[in-house]
């Protein structure tokens, strides 16, 4: 009786049985078979009412997943039964039970009981569940599993190809276009997985990039903005903004305290000026500028903060500032960039001209501005032709426009050598009239002149001579910023095409070259190019060879001199050794001469 009761207690105490099986699998094989049969019977009963809590059923699944590796032959059907259960009933399953089944499959996958090709499609499908904890668990596991499958130089191309195709299907699915549907959740998390794998240098091929590019056309703003921000700055890691709209979970990370820069500036103006308050104000200003740069993607978010510069002995100890990150490799991998840009611009144009009447979705100005940044960067990188892009920007070229400096940067970025000057000249004239005028503030004038210089750097023919000579006159402006901006524009055309300037503004070198006819600073017409003569940098190679040749000759002469010295030394030794010497025997008598 004691042995029987002990066996019954062992079957009811699953943690103890699990411990014993792991220690000695062969001795407890019969108990495992009984638990497996109990699981199959319970599964048949549970499928009749899959919405029940079934806490004991979850504990049984956890037990079998822990010890399934000890009996691989007898537990061959167990992973498939779990997968089928989730595929059929995942929308109605209890949250705790569904998470327990997923954890069991993750454990089986980590122990090699089931392949990743069998569970990965199911995990992507489970992104449709409105369970934030479950989505976070699946996201972490998928990233780590794909990372292990592509560890080192080895690449699991079969797995990568299957998952990328599955992600493309989920992003472009019909239910993924509904903002309130479950397909939008799956599309957003699938896109996050693809972006994170690129940032970890695992999926850096063209297919993964074009899967992300397809998400730029999503009608859901969150999905579209995630893809667009990726192309603007691939290495920038944004916050974990989940699609459920709920508050972010507390993951133990320390958040920085928000600093009101306006309030601190007001306090510095009102209070008494001290060295301490001056240091505090400068520190806060540096931190604010750095945060703004991070938001714009000009600094990597993972860099350490360097705004807390140490001040010792009245001298600042500066740290290495983070350099701007611009990765054009992603833009180069996009298939059909011309069609991609035209579709994006069509969305921006329709949002700017349509209204919300009739239930139409209209993007906010901030969203349209981000799209314009991506469009301009693609135009400048691939030298595309999008004639409607430039007149569209002209409506925003006003000093009172919100984020006008970013719009000016978009215009300059979208200009290249093959942009027709006739399209750019109205915009240059609008910038000169609205920004570079005596009634404007120095900051506005400086921004306008710098924008014109940036456009002229890419397309010098966009500025006509009359306007150029008028703008150059601001080099004598009383404000230093306006003066330097005008001087930089003057220096540019002295280098590119001095003929457009007045004779007094051309400079000495350009004037002498134009008079003698020896200058090559003549601007070609639109679309024309100079034929290459020879190879660039050949003169540097010839100069290097000329410098290296005397040194080689000197080394050879030194070697010959050393060889002659050594030879003469050897001959003297031979001559001295070949002299006649006298040899005597042991008794001191001469026996004759011996030649050595």
Coordinates of C-alpha atoms in Angstrom, one line a residue:
X1 CA 0.0 0.0 0.0
X2 CA 2.8 2.4 0.8
X3 CA 4.4 1.9 -2.6
X4 CA 1.1 2.4 -4.4
X5 CA 0.3 5.6 -2.6
X6 CA 3.8 6.9 -3.2
X7 CA 3.3 6.2 -7.0
X8 CA -0.1 8.0 -7.0
X9 CA 1.4 11.0 -5.2
X10 CA 4.3 11.1 -7.7
X11 CA 1.8 11.3 -10.6
X12 CA 0.0 14.2 -8.9
X13 CA 3.2 16.1 -8.1
X14 CA 4.5 17.1 -11.5
X15 CA 7.5 19.2 -10.4
X16 CA 8.9 16.3 -8.4
X17 CA 8.3 13.9 -11.2
X18 CA 10.0 16.3 -13.6
X19 CA 13.0 16.4 -11.4
X20 CA 13.2 12.6 -11.1
X21 CA 12.8 12.1 -14.9
X22 CA 15.6 14.5 -15.6
X23 CA 17.8 12.6 -13.3
X24 CA 16.9 9.1 -14.5
X25 CA 14.7 9.1 -17.6
X26 CA 14.9 5.3 -18.1
X27 CA 13.4 4.5 -14.7
X28 CA 10.4 6.8 -15.0
X29 CA 9.4 6.1 -18.6
X30 CA 6.1 4.5 -17.6
X31 CA 5.1 7.6 -15.6
X32 CA 5.9 9.8 -18.6
X33 CA 3.7 7.6 -20.9
X34 CA 0.8 7.9 -18.4
X35 CA 1.1 11.7 -18.3
X36 CA 1.3 11.9 -22.1
X37 CA -1.9 9.8 -22.4
X38 CA -3.5 12.0 -19.8
X39 CA -2.5 15.0 -22.0
X40 CA -4.1 13.6 -25.1
X41 CA -7.3 12.8 -23.3
X42 CA -7.4 16.3 -21.7
X43 CA -6.7 17.9 -25.2
X44 CA -9.7 16.1 -26.7
X45 CA -12.0 17.4 -23.9
X46 CA -10.5 20.9 -24.0
X47 CA -11.1 21.3 -27.7
X48 CA -14.9 21.1 -27.0
X49 CA -14.7 24.3 -24.9
X50 CA -11.4 26.1 -25.8
X51 CA -12.3 29.3 -24.0
X52 CA -12.0 27.7 -20.5
X53 CA -9.1 28.7 -18.2
X54 CA -7.9 25.1 -17.8
X55 CA -5.1 25.8 -15.3
X56 CA -4.2 22.1 -14.7
X57 CA -4.0 21.6 -18.5
X58 CA -1.5 24.4 -18.7
X59 CA 0.6 22.8 -16.0
X60 CA 0.6 19.5 -17.8
X61 CA 1.8 21.2 -21.0
X62 CA 4.6 22.8 -19.1
X63 CA 5.7 19.5 -17.6
X64 CA 5.7 17.7 -20.9
X65 CA 7.7 20.4 -22.6
X66 CA 10.3 20.2 -19.9
X67 CA 10.9 16.4 -20.2
X68 CA 10.0 15.9 -23.9
X69 CA 13.7 15.9 -24.8
X70 CA 14.3 12.9 -22.6
X71 CA 11.9 10.7 -24.7
X72 CA 12.2 11.9 -28.3
X73 CA 10.5 8.9 -29.9
X74 CA 7.5 8.9 -27.6
X75 CA 7.0 12.7 -27.8
X76 CA 7.1 13.1 -31.6
X77 CA 3.4 14.2 -31.8
X78 CA 3.5 16.5 -28.9
X79 CA 4.9 19.7 -30.7
X80 CA 2.5 19.2 -33.6
X81 CA -0.5 18.9 -31.2
X82 CA 0.4 22.2 -29.6
X83 CA 0.9 24.0 -32.9
X84 CA -2.5 22.7 -34.2
X85 CA -4.2 23.8 -31.0
X86 CA -2.8 27.4 -31.3
X87 CA -3.6 27.6 -35.0
X88 CA -7.2 26.6 -34.5
X89 CA -8.2 28.3 -31.2
X90 CA -5.7 31.2 -30.6
X91 CA -8.3 34.0 -30.8
X92 CA -10.5 32.4 -28.0
X93 CA -7.9 30.9 -25.8
X94 CA -7.4 32.1 -22.3
X95 CA -4.5 34.6 -22.1
X96 CA -2.5 32.7 -19.5
X97 CA -3.0 29.3 -21.2
X98 CA -2.1 30.8 -24.6
X99 CA 1.1 32.2 -23.1
X100 CA 1.9 28.9 -21.4
X101 CA 1.6 27.1 -24.7
X102 CA 3.8 29.6 -26.5
X103 CA 6.4 29.3 -23.8
X104 CA 6.3 25.5 -24.1
X105 CA 6.9 25.8 -27.9
X106 CA 9.8 28.3 -27.3
X107 CA 11.3 25.8 -24.9
X108 CA 10.9 22.9 -27.3
X109 CA 12.5 25.1 -30.0
X110 CA 15.5 26.0 -27.9
X111 CA 16.1 22.4 -27.1
X112 CA 15.9 21.4 -30.8
X113 CA 12.8 19.3 -30.5
X114 CA 11.0 21.3 -33.2
X115 CA 12.4 23.2 -36.1
X116 CA 12.1 27.0 -36.4
X117 CA 10.4 26.7 -39.8
X118 CA 7.5 25.0 -38.1
X119 CA 7.0 27.5 -35.3
X120 CA 8.0 30.8 -36.9
X121 CA 4.9 31.2 -39.1
X122 CA 2.7 30.5 -36.1
X123 CA 4.5 33.1 -34.0
X124 CA 4.0 35.7 -36.7
X125 CA 0.3 34.8 -36.8
X126 CA 0.1 35.2 -33.0
X127 CA 1.0 38.9 -33.4
X128 CA -2.6 39.4 -34.2
X129 CA -3.6 38.7 -30.6
X130 CA -4.5 41.7 -28.5
X131 CA -2.1 40.7 -25.8
X132 CA 0.9 43.1 -25.4
X133 CA 2.9 40.8 -23.1
X134 CA 2.5 37.9 -25.6
X135 CA 3.6 40.1 -28.5
X136 CA 6.7 41.3 -26.6
X137 CA 7.6 37.7 -25.8
X138 CA 7.3 36.6 -29.4
X139 CA 9.2 39.6 -30.7
X140 CA 12.2 38.9 -28.4
X141 CA 12.2 35.2 -29.2
X142 CA 12.0 35.7 -33.0
X143 CA 14.9 38.2 -32.9
X144 CA 17.1 35.9 -30.8
X145 CA 16.2 32.8 -32.8
X146 CA 17.0 34.3 -36.2
X147 CA 20.2 35.8 -34.8
X148 CA 21.4 32.3 -33.6
X149 CA 20.4 30.8 -37.0
X150 CA 22.6 33.4 -38.7
X151 CA 25.5 33.4 -36.3
X152 CA 28.9 34.5 -37.5
X153 CA 29.5 34.1 -41.2
X154 CA 26.9 31.4 -41.6
X155 CA 23.6 32.5 -43.1
X156 CA 20.5 30.3 -43.0
X157 CA 19.2 31.4 -46.4
X158 CA 16.3 29.0 -46.4
X159 CA 14.9 30.4 -43.1
X160 CA 15.6 34.0 -44.1
X161 CA 13.8 33.6 -47.4
X162 CA 10.8 32.0 -45.9
X163 CA 10.4 34.5 -43.1
X164 CA 10.9 37.5 -45.4
X165 CA 8.2 36.2 -47.8
X166 CA 5.9 35.6 -44.8
X167 CA 6.5 39.2 -43.6
X168 CA 5.8 40.6 -47.0
X169 CA 2.5 38.7 -47.0
X170 CA 1.5 40.1 -43.6
X171 CA 2.4 43.7 -44.4
X172 CA 0.5 43.7 -47.7
X173 CA -2.5 41.6 -46.6
X174 CA -6.0 43.0 -47.0
X175 CA -6.7 43.0 -43.2
X176 CA -3.4 44.8 -42.6
X177 CA -4.9 47.9 -44.3
X178 CA -7.6 48.3 -41.6
X179 CA -6.4 50.6 -38.8
X180 CA -8.6 48.9 -36.2
X181 CA -8.2 45.3 -37.3
X182 CA -5.9 42.6 -36.0
X183 CA -3.9 42.5 -39.2
X184 CA -2.5 46.0 -38.4
X185 CA -1.0 44.7 -35.2
X186 CA 0.7 41.8 -37.0
X187 CA 2.0 44.1 -39.7
X188 CA 3.4 46.6 -37.2
X189 CA 5.3 43.9 -35.2
X190 CA 6.5 42.1 -38.3
X191 CA 7.9 45.4 -39.6
X192 CA 9.6 46.0 -36.2
X193 CA 11.2 42.5 -36.4
X194 CA 12.5 43.2 -39.9
X195 CA 13.9 46.6 -38.9
X196 CA 15.6 45.2 -35.8
X197 CA 17.2 42.4 -37.7
X198 CA 18.7 44.9 -40.2
X199 CA 20.0 47.0 -37.4
X200 CA 21.7 43.9 -35.9
X201 CA 23.4 43.3 -39.3
X202 CA 21.6 40.0 -39.9
X203 CA 19.2 40.9 -42.7
X204 CA 21.1 43.4 -44.8
X205 CA 20.1 42.1 -48.3
X206 CA 17.9 43.8 -50.8
X207 CA 14.8 41.7 -50.2
X208 CA 14.6 42.7 -46.5
X209 CA 15.0 46.3 -47.4
X210 CA 12.2 46.1 -50.0
X211 CA 9.9 44.4 -47.5
X212 CA 10.4 47.5 -45.3
X213 CA 9.9 49.7 -48.4
X214 CA 6.5 48.1 -49.0
X215 CA 5.4 49.3 -45.6
X216 CA 5.9 52.9 -46.6
X217 CA 2.6 52.7 -48.6
X218 CA 0.6 51.4 -45.7
X219 CA -2.6 53.5 -44.9
X220 CA -1.8 53.1 -41.2
X221 CA 0.3 56.0 -40.1
X222 CA 2.3 54.1 -37.4
X223 CA 3.3 51.4 -39.8
X224 CA 4.2 53.9 -42.5
X225 CA 6.2 56.2 -40.2
X226 CA 8.2 53.2 -38.8
X227 CA 9.3 52.3 -42.3
X228 CA 10.0 55.9 -43.4
X229 CA 12.0 56.6 -40.3
X230 CA 14.1 53.5 -41.0
X231 CA 15.1 54.8 -44.4
X232 CA 15.9 58.2 -43.0
X233 CA 18.2 56.8 -40.2
X234 CA 18.6 53.0 -40.3
X235 CA 20.6 52.8 -37.1
X236 CA 18.3 55.0 -35.0
X237 CA 16.4 53.0 -32.4
X238 CA 13.1 54.7 -31.6
X239 CA 11.1 54.0 -28.5
X240 CA 8.9 51.0 -28.2
X241 CA 5.7 52.6 -29.2
X242 CA 3.3 49.7 -29.4
X243 CA 0.2 49.8 -31.6
X244 CA -2.3 49.2 -28.8
X245 CA -2.1 52.8 -27.7
X246 CA -1.6 52.0 -24.1
X247 CA 1.1 53.4 -21.9
X248 CA 4.6 52.0 -22.2
X249 CA 5.5 49.2 -19.9
X250 CA 8.0 49.8 -17.1
X251 CA 11.0 47.8 -18.1
X252 CA 13.3 49.1 -15.4
X253 CA 15.0 51.6 -17.7
X254 CA 15.8 55.0 -16.2
X255 CA 14.1 57.8 -18.0
X256 CA 15.6 61.3 -18.1
X257 CA 13.9 64.1 -16.3
X258 CA 12.2 66.6 -18.6
X259 CA 13.9 70.0 -18.6
X260 CA 11.9 73.1 -19.6
X261 CA 14.4 75.1 -21.5
X262 CA 12.2 78.2 -21.7
X263 CA 11.7 78.3 -17.9
X264 CA 15.5 78.1 -17.3
X265 CA 16.1 80.8 -19.8
X266 CA 13.6 83.0 -18.1
X267 CA 15.2 82.3 -14.7
X268 CA 18.6 83.2 -16.0
X269 CA 17.3 86.5 -17.4
X270 CA 15.6 87.4 -14.1
X271 CA 18.0 86.2 -11.5
X272 CA 21.4 87.5 -10.7
X273 CA 24.2 86.4 -13.1
X274 CA 26.6 84.1 -11.4
X275 CA 29.2 81.6 -12.7
X276 CA 27.3 78.7 -11.4
X277 CA 24.0 79.7 -13.1
X278 CA 26.0 80.4 -16.3
X279 CA 27.4 76.9 -16.3
X280 CA 24.0 75.4 -15.6
X281 CA 22.4 77.3 -18.4
X282 CA 25.2 76.3 -20.9
X283 CA 24.8 72.6 -19.8
X284 CA 21.1 72.6 -20.3
X285 CA 21.4 74.3 -23.7
X286 CA 23.9 71.7 -24.9
X287 CA 21.6 68.9 -23.7
X288 CA 18.6 70.5 -25.4
X289 CA 20.5 70.9 -28.7
X290 CA 21.7 67.3 -28.5
X291 CA 18.1 66.0 -27.9
X292 CA 16.9 68.0 -30.9
X293 CA 19.7 66.5 -33.0
X294 CA 18.7 63.0 -31.9
X295 CA 15.1 63.6 -32.8
X296 CA 16.1 64.7 -36.3
X297 CA 18.3 61.6 -36.6
X298 CA 21.6 63.6 -36.8
X299 CA 23.1 61.8 -33.9
X300 CA 23.1 58.1 -33.0
X301 CA 20.7 57.4 -30.1
X302 CA 23.1 54.8 -28.6
X303 CA 25.9 57.2 -28.0
X304 CA 26.8 58.3 -24.5
X305 CA 25.7 61.8 -23.5
X306 CA 28.5 64.2 -23.7
X307 CA 26.6 67.3 -22.7
X308 CA 27.9 67.1 -19.1
X309 CA 31.2 68.5 -19.9
X310 CA 33.6 68.5 -17.0
X311 CA 34.8 71.9 -15.9
X312 CA 38.1 71.9 -14.1
X313 CA 40.2 75.0 -13.4
X314 CA 38.0 77.1 -15.7
X315 CA 38.8 75.0 -18.7
X316 CA 36.3 72.6 -20.4
X317 CA 37.3 69.0 -21.0
X318 CA 35.4 68.1 -24.2
X319 CA 34.5 64.6 -25.0
X320 CA 34.2 63.1 -28.5
X321 CA 31.0 64.3 -30.0
X322 CA 28.9 61.9 -32.0
X323 CA 29.1 62.3 -35.7
X324 CA 26.0 62.5 -37.9
X325 CA 25.0 59.1 -39.3
X326 CA 23.8 59.0 -42.9
X327 CA 23.5 55.6 -44.4
X328 CA 22.8 55.6 -48.1
X329 CA 23.3 51.8 -48.5
X330 CA 19.6 51.3 -47.7
X331 CA 18.5 53.8 -50.4
X332 CA 20.7 52.0 -52.9
X333 CA 18.9 48.7 -52.3
X334 CA 15.4 49.9 -53.2
X335 CA 14.0 48.4 -56.4
X336 CA 12.6 51.0 -58.8
X337 CA 13.4 54.2 -56.9
X338 CA 11.6 56.4 -59.4
X339 CA 8.3 54.5 -59.0
X340 CA 8.8 54.5 -55.2
X341 CA 9.2 58.3 -55.1
X342 CA 6.2 58.9 -57.3
X343 CA 4.0 56.9 -55.1
X344 CA 5.2 58.6 -52.0
X345 CA 4.7 62.1 -53.5
X346 CA 1.2 61.2 -54.7
X347 CA 0.3 60.4 -51.1
X348 CA 1.8 63.7 -49.9
X349 CA 0.1 65.7 -52.6
X350 CA -3.3 64.1 -52.0
X351 CA -3.1 64.7 -48.2
X352 CA -2.1 68.4 -48.8
X353 CA -5.0 69.1 -51.2
X354 CA -7.8 66.9 -49.8
X355 CA -10.1 67.4 -46.8
X356 CA -11.5 65.1 -44.1
X357 CA -15.0 65.3 -45.6
X358 CA -16.5 62.0 -46.4
X359 CA -14.3 60.1 -43.9
X360 CA -11.1 60.6 -45.9
X361 CA -7.8 60.1 -44.0
X362 CA -5.5 63.1 -44.2
X363 CA -1.9 63.0 -42.9
X364 CA -0.8 65.6 -40.5
X365 CA 1.8 68.2 -41.6
X366 CA 4.5 66.5 -39.5
X367 CA 3.9 63.2 -41.3
X368 CA 4.0 64.9 -44.7
X369 CA 7.2 66.6 -43.8
X370 CA 8.9 63.3 -42.9
X371 CA 7.7 61.9 -46.3
X372 CA 9.1 64.9 -48.1
X373 CA 12.5 64.3 -46.4
X374 CA 12.6 60.7 -47.7
X375 CA 11.5 61.9 -51.2
X376 CA 14.2 64.5 -51.3
X377 CA 16.9 62.2 -50.1
X378 CA 16.0 59.6 -52.7
X379 CA 15.9 62.2 -55.5
X380 CA 19.4 63.5 -54.5
X381 CA 20.9 60.1 -54.1
X382 CA 19.6 58.5 -57.3
X383 CA 19.4 61.8 -59.3
X384 CA 15.7 61.2 -60.1
X385 CA 13.4 63.5 -62.0
X386 CA 10.2 64.6 -60.2
X387 CA 9.2 67.9 -61.7
X388 CA 6.1 68.3 -59.6
X389 CA 8.1 68.1 -56.4
X390 CA 9.7 71.6 -56.7
X391 CA 6.5 73.7 -57.4
X392 CA 4.9 71.9 -54.5
X393 CA 7.5 73.1 -52.1
X394 CA 7.1 76.7 -53.2
X395 CA 3.9 77.2 -51.2
X396 CA 5.9 76.5 -48.0
X397 CA 8.7 79.0 -48.6
X398 CA 7.6 81.6 -46.1
X399 CA 9.5 82.7 -43.0
X400 CA 6.5 82.2 -40.8
X401 CA 5.9 78.6 -42.0
X402 CA 6.3 75.9 -39.3
X403 CA 9.6 74.1 -39.6
X404 CA 10.6 76.2 -42.5
X405 CA 14.3 75.4 -42.0
X406 CA 13.5 71.7 -42.5
X407 CA 11.6 72.6 -45.7
X408 CA 14.6 74.6 -47.0
X409 CA 16.8 71.6 -46.2
X410 CA 14.4 69.3 -48.1
X411 CA 14.6 71.6 -51.1
X412 CA 18.4 71.6 -51.1
X413 CA 18.7 67.9 -50.6
X414 CA 16.4 67.2 -53.5
X415 CA 18.5 69.2 -56.0
X416 CA 21.2 67.6 -58.1
X417 CA 23.2 68.3 -61.2
X418 CA 20.5 67.0 -63.5
X419 CA 17.7 69.1 -62.1
X420 CA 16.5 71.5 -64.8
X421 CA 17.5 75.1 -63.9
X422 CA 14.1 76.4 -65.2
X423 CA 12.4 74.5 -62.4
X424 CA 14.6 75.8 -59.7
X425 CA 14.8 79.5 -60.7
X426 CA 11.3 80.3 -59.4
X427 CA 12.1 78.8 -56.1
X428 CA 15.4 80.7 -55.9
X429 CA 13.5 83.9 -56.7
X430 CA 10.9 83.1 -54.0
X431 CA 13.6 82.5 -51.4
X432 CA 15.4 85.7 -52.3
X433 CA 12.1 87.7 -52.1
X434 CA 10.8 86.2 -48.9
X435 CA 14.0 85.6 -46.9
X436 CA 16.8 87.8 -48.3
X437 CA 15.3 91.3 -47.9
X438 CA 16.0 94.3 -45.7
X439 CA 12.8 93.9 -43.8
X440 CA 13.7 90.4 -42.7
X441 CA 15.6 89.5 -39.5
X442 CA 19.3 88.5 -39.8
X443 CA 18.5 84.9 -38.9
X444 CA 16.0 84.7 -41.7
X445 CA 18.4 86.3 -44.2
X446 CA 21.2 84.0 -43.2
X447 CA 18.9 80.9 -43.7
X448 CA 17.9 82.1 -47.1
X449 CA 21.4 82.8 -48.3
X450 CA 22.7 79.5 -47.0
X451 CA 19.8 77.7 -48.8
X452 CA 20.6 79.4 -52.1
X453 CA 24.3 78.5 -51.7
X454 CA 23.4 74.9 -51.0
X455 CA 21.2 74.7 -54.1
X456 CA 23.8 76.5 -56.2
X457 CA 26.5 74.0 -55.1
X458 CA 24.4 71.2 -56.6
X459 CA 23.1 73.1 -59.6
X460 CA 25.0 76.4 -60.3
X461 CA 22.8 77.3 -63.3
X462 CA 19.8 77.7 -61.0
X463 CA 20.8 81.3 -60.1
X464 CA 20.7 83.9 -62.8
X465 CA 23.5 86.6 -62.9
X466 CA 21.4 89.6 -61.9
X467 CA 20.1 87.9 -58.8
X468 CA 23.5 86.6 -57.9
X469 CA 25.1 90.0 -58.0
X470 CA 22.3 91.4 -55.9
X471 CA 22.9 88.7 -53.3
X472 CA 26.6 89.2 -53.3
X473 CA 26.2 92.8 -52.1
X474 CA 25.1 91.5 -48.7
X475 CA 28.8 90.6 -48.0
X476 CA 29.0 94.1 -46.4
X477 CA 26.0 93.6 -44.1
X478 CA 26.5 94.6 -40.5
X479 CA 25.3 91.2 -39.2
X480 CA 28.1 88.7 -39.2
X481 CA 26.0 85.7 -40.1
X482 CA 24.5 87.4 -43.2
X483 CA 28.0 88.7 -44.1
X484 CA 29.6 85.2 -44.0
X485 CA 26.7 83.6 -45.9
X486 CA 27.0 86.1 -48.7
X487 CA 30.8 85.6 -48.8
X488 CA 30.4 81.9 -49.0
X489 CA 28.1 82.4 -52.0
X490 CA 30.6 84.7 -53.6
X491 CA 33.5 82.2 -53.0
X492 CA 31.4 79.4 -54.6
X493 CA 30.9 81.3 -57.8
X494 CA 34.5 82.5 -57.9
X495 CA 35.4 78.8 -58.0
X496 CA 32.6 77.5 -60.2
X497 CA 31.8 80.3 -62.8
X498 CA 33.4 83.7 -62.2
X499 CA 32.0 85.0 -65.4
X500 CA 28.6 85.5 -63.7
X501 CA 30.1 88.0 -61.3
X502 CA 31.0 91.6 -61.8
X503 CA 34.7 92.2 -62.6
X504 CA 35.4 93.7 -59.2
X505 CA 33.9 90.6 -57.5
X506 CA 35.7 87.9 -59.4
X507 CA 39.0 87.9 -57.5
X508 CA 42.5 88.1 -58.7
X509 CA 43.1 84.5 -59.7
X510 CA 39.8 84.2 -61.6
X511 CA 40.4 87.6 -63.4
X512 CA 43.9 86.7 -64.5
X513 CA 42.7 83.3 -65.7
X514 CA 39.8 84.8 -67.7
X515 CA 42.1 87.4 -69.3
X516 CA 44.8 85.0 -70.2
X517 CA 42.3 82.3 -71.3
X518 CA 44.0 79.6 -69.2
X519 CA 41.2 79.1 -66.7
X520 CA 39.1 76.0 -66.7
X521 CA 36.4 77.5 -64.5
X522 CA 33.8 77.8 -67.2
X523 CA 30.4 76.5 -66.4
X524 CA 29.0 74.0 -68.9
X525 CA 25.5 74.0 -70.1
X526 CA 22.7 71.9 -68.5
X527 CA 23.3 68.2 -69.0
X528 CA 26.8 68.8 -70.5
X529 CA 29.9 67.1 -69.0
X530 CA 33.6 67.2 -69.7
X531 CA 35.2 64.1 -71.1
X532 CA 37.8 62.6 -68.8
X533 CA 41.4 62.9 -70.0
X534 CA 43.7 60.4 -68.4
X535 CA 43.2 59.2 -64.8
X536 CA 42.7 61.4 -61.8
X537 CA 45.6 61.3 -59.4
X538 CA 48.2 60.1 -61.9
X539 CA 50.4 63.1 -61.2
X540 CA 50.5 62.1 -57.5
X541 CA 51.8 58.7 -58.5
X542 CA 54.5 60.2 -60.7
X543 CA 55.5 62.6 -58.0
X544 CA 55.8 59.7 -55.5
X545 CA 57.9 57.7 -58.0
X546 CA 60.2 60.6 -58.5
X547 CA 60.8 60.9 -54.8
X548 CA 61.2 57.2 -54.3
X549 CA 63.7 56.8 -57.2
X550 CA 66.7 58.8 -55.7
X551 CA 66.3 57.0 -52.4
X552 CA 66.4 53.6 -54.2
X553 CA 69.5 54.6 -56.1
X554 CA 71.2 55.7 -52.9
X555 CA 70.4 52.4 -51.3
X556 CA 71.9 50.5 -54.2
X557 CA 75.1 52.6 -54.1
X558 CA 75.4 52.0 -50.4
X559 CA 75.0 48.2 -51.0
X560 CA 77.7 48.2 -53.7
X561 CA 80.1 50.2 -51.4
X562 CA 79.6 47.8 -48.6
X563 CA 80.2 44.9 -51.0
X564 CA 83.4 46.5 -52.2
X565 CA 84.6 47.1 -48.7
X566 CA 83.8 43.5 -47.8
X567 CA 85.6 42.1 -50.9
X568 CA 88.7 44.2 -50.3
X569 CA 88.8 42.9 -46.7
X570 CA 88.5 39.3 -47.9
X571 CA 91.3 39.8 -50.4
X572 CA 93.7 41.2 -47.8
X573 CA 92.9 38.3 -45.6
X574 CA 93.6 35.8 -48.4
X575 CA 96.9 37.6 -49.3
X576 CA 98.1 37.5 -45.7
X577 CA 97.3 33.9 -45.3
X578 CA 99.1 32.9 -48.6
X579 CA 102.5 34.2 -47.5
X580 CA 105.5 31.7 -46.9
X581 CA 106.1 30.8 -43.4
X582 CA 108.7 28.7 -41.8
X583 CA 107.8 25.6 -39.8
X584 CA 110.0 23.7 -37.4
X585 CA 109.8 20.3 -35.8
X586 CA 109.5 19.5 -32.2
X587 CA 113.3 19.5 -31.7
X588 CA 113.7 23.1 -32.9
X589 CA 115.3 22.1 -36.2
X590 CA 114.2 23.7 -39.5
X591 CA 112.8 21.1 -41.8
X592 CA 112.0 23.4 -44.7
X593 CA 109.5 26.0 -46.0
X594 CA 105.8 25.2 -46.3
X595 CA 103.5 27.2 -48.4
X596 CA 100.1 27.7 -46.8

